[in-house]
Short mmCIF file of C-alpha atoms in Angstrom, two decimals:
data_model
loop_
_atom_site.label_atom_id
_atom_site.label_comp_id
_atom_site.label_asym_id
_atom_site.label_seq_id
_atom_site.Cartn_x
_atom_site.Cartn_y
_atom_site.Cartn_z
CA PRO M 1 29.73 13.92 45.03
CA ARG M 2 26.29 15.53 46.30
CA VAL M 3 24.39 12.82 44.86
CA THR M 4 26.37 10.15 46.80
CA SER M 5 26.39 12.07 50.03
CA LEU M 6 22.81 12.75 50.12
CA SER M 7 21.31 9.68 48.65
CA GLY M 8 23.57 7.35 49.40
CA TYR M 9 25.09 8.51 52.69
CA GLY M 10 21.68 10.52 53.54
CA ALA M 11 18.52 9.70 52.98
CA GLY M 12 19.53 6.13 51.77
CA SER M 13 17.70 6.14 48.56
CA ASN M 14 20.77 4.56 46.83
CA ALA M 15 23.79 2.62 47.11
CA PRO M 16 25.12 1.96 49.66
CA GLY M 17 21.60 2.89 51.28
CA VAL M 18 23.04 4.31 54.58
CA GLU M 19 20.36 6.68 56.61
CA GLY M 20 21.83 9.68 57.98
CA ILE M 21 20.99 12.91 56.96
CA GLY M 22 23.40 15.54 58.65
CA THR M 23 26.51 14.61 60.13
CA THR M 24 26.76 11.32 57.83
CA SER M 25 25.88 13.26 54.77
CA TYR M 26 28.66 16.04 55.46
CA LEU M 27 31.44 13.45 56.40
CA THR M 28 31.19 11.56 53.32
CA ALA M 29 31.03 14.87 51.26
CA HIS M 30 34.06 15.98 52.98
CA ASN M 31 36.02 12.45 52.54
CA GLN M 32 34.78 12.55 48.94
CA ILE M 33 36.50 15.97 48.22
CA ARG M 34 39.52 15.04 50.11
CA ALA M 35 40.05 12.08 47.89
CA HIS M 36 39.29 13.82 44.70
CA ALA M 37 42.36 16.22 45.97
CA ARG M 38 44.55 13.41 46.53
CA ALA M 39 44.07 12.11 43.27
CA TYR M 40 44.15 15.23 41.64
CA ARG M 41 47.27 15.97 43.33
CA LEU M 42 49.07 12.38 42.57
CA TYR M 43 48.14 12.33 38.81
CA GLN M 44 49.64 15.90 38.65
CA ASP M 45 52.91 14.81 40.55
CA LYS M 46 53.44 11.36 38.93
CA PHE M 47 51.51 11.23 35.84
CA ALA M 48 50.36 14.34 34.21
CA ASP M 49 53.54 15.10 32.40
CA GLY M 50 54.19 11.76 30.70
CA GLN M 51 50.53 11.54 30.07
CA GLY M 52 49.47 14.66 29.30
CA GLY M 53 45.56 14.05 30.80
CA GLN M 54 43.86 16.24 32.77
CA VAL M 55 41.69 15.58 36.08
CA GLY M 56 38.25 16.67 36.11
CA ILE M 57 35.10 16.39 38.37
CA THR M 58 31.33 16.38 37.61
CA LEU M 59 29.38 18.63 40.22
CA SER M 60 25.55 17.73 39.90
CA THR M 61 23.47 20.77 41.21
CA HIS M 62 19.78 22.47 41.12
CA TRP M 63 19.10 25.87 40.75
CA ALA M 64 16.88 28.56 42.83
CA GLU M 65 15.81 31.73 41.35
CA PRO M 66 14.43 34.33 43.89
CA GLU M 67 10.62 34.35 43.71
CA ASP M 68 11.09 38.56 44.08
CA PRO M 69 14.00 39.48 42.53
CA GLU M 70 13.62 42.88 44.09
CA ASP M 71 13.04 41.60 47.52
CA PRO M 72 16.70 40.70 49.03
CA THR M 73 15.55 38.23 51.45
CA HIS M 74 14.64 36.22 48.38
CA ILE M 75 17.97 36.84 46.97
CA GLU M 76 19.53 35.64 50.02
CA ALA M 77 17.35 32.55 49.93
CA SER M 78 18.34 31.64 46.65
CA ASP M 79 21.84 32.05 47.15
CA THR M 80 21.53 30.00 50.13
CA ILE M 81 20.16 26.98 48.19
CA ILE M 82 22.71 27.46 45.61
CA GLN M 83 25.60 27.50 47.87
CA PHE M 84 24.34 24.45 49.74
CA ALA M 85 23.69 22.77 46.53
CA LEU M 86 26.97 23.67 44.34
CA GLY M 87 29.01 25.91 46.48
CA TRP M 88 29.49 22.81 49.12
CA PHE M 89 31.73 21.29 46.47
CA ALA M 90 32.98 23.78 44.15
CA GLN M 91 33.89 26.18 46.56
CA PRO M 92 36.71 23.80 48.54
CA ILE M 93 37.36 22.66 45.08
CA PHE M 94 38.12 25.29 42.84
CA VAL M 95 38.28 28.42 45.13
CA ASP M 96 39.96 28.23 48.51
CA GLY M 97 39.37 24.88 50.09
CA LYS M 98 36.78 26.09 52.49
CA TYR M 99 32.87 25.52 52.77
CA PRO M 100 30.66 28.47 51.97
CA ALA M 101 30.24 30.90 54.78
CA VAL M 102 26.57 30.48 54.57
CA MET M 103 26.93 26.73 55.29
CA ARG M 104 29.24 26.96 58.33
CA GLN M 105 27.25 29.29 59.72
CA LYS M 106 23.84 27.39 59.63
CA ILE M 107 25.26 23.82 60.33
CA ASP M 108 27.53 25.33 63.19
CA ALA M 109 24.47 26.77 64.65
CA LYS M 110 22.23 23.98 64.35
CA SER M 111 25.09 21.86 66.01
CA GLU M 112 25.04 24.34 68.60
CA ALA M 113 21.31 23.83 69.30
CA GLN M 114 21.74 20.08 69.42
#
């Protein structure tokens, strides 16, 4: 979902080629997460017992290591990158249904500034 959100509905470099980094990317990601949840629930409720299958999702990400692993600001920066790349999808799907706090803080602050 990250690639579709950012490249398909953000940079516009992948299909469907919509340019809209920011709001468009976040709405697309949110709708993909919701669609996945609905498909999962539907399968669990109506088909899993009879078919014995499983539902999964593949999350693509990149990794970030702190330049200086002893510097707390470097550790925080690498964690922020990982939360925006992987936590964006993993936390709402696998943890608690919410986006990472650092994402909410940064996005909310930028939205208020606009």
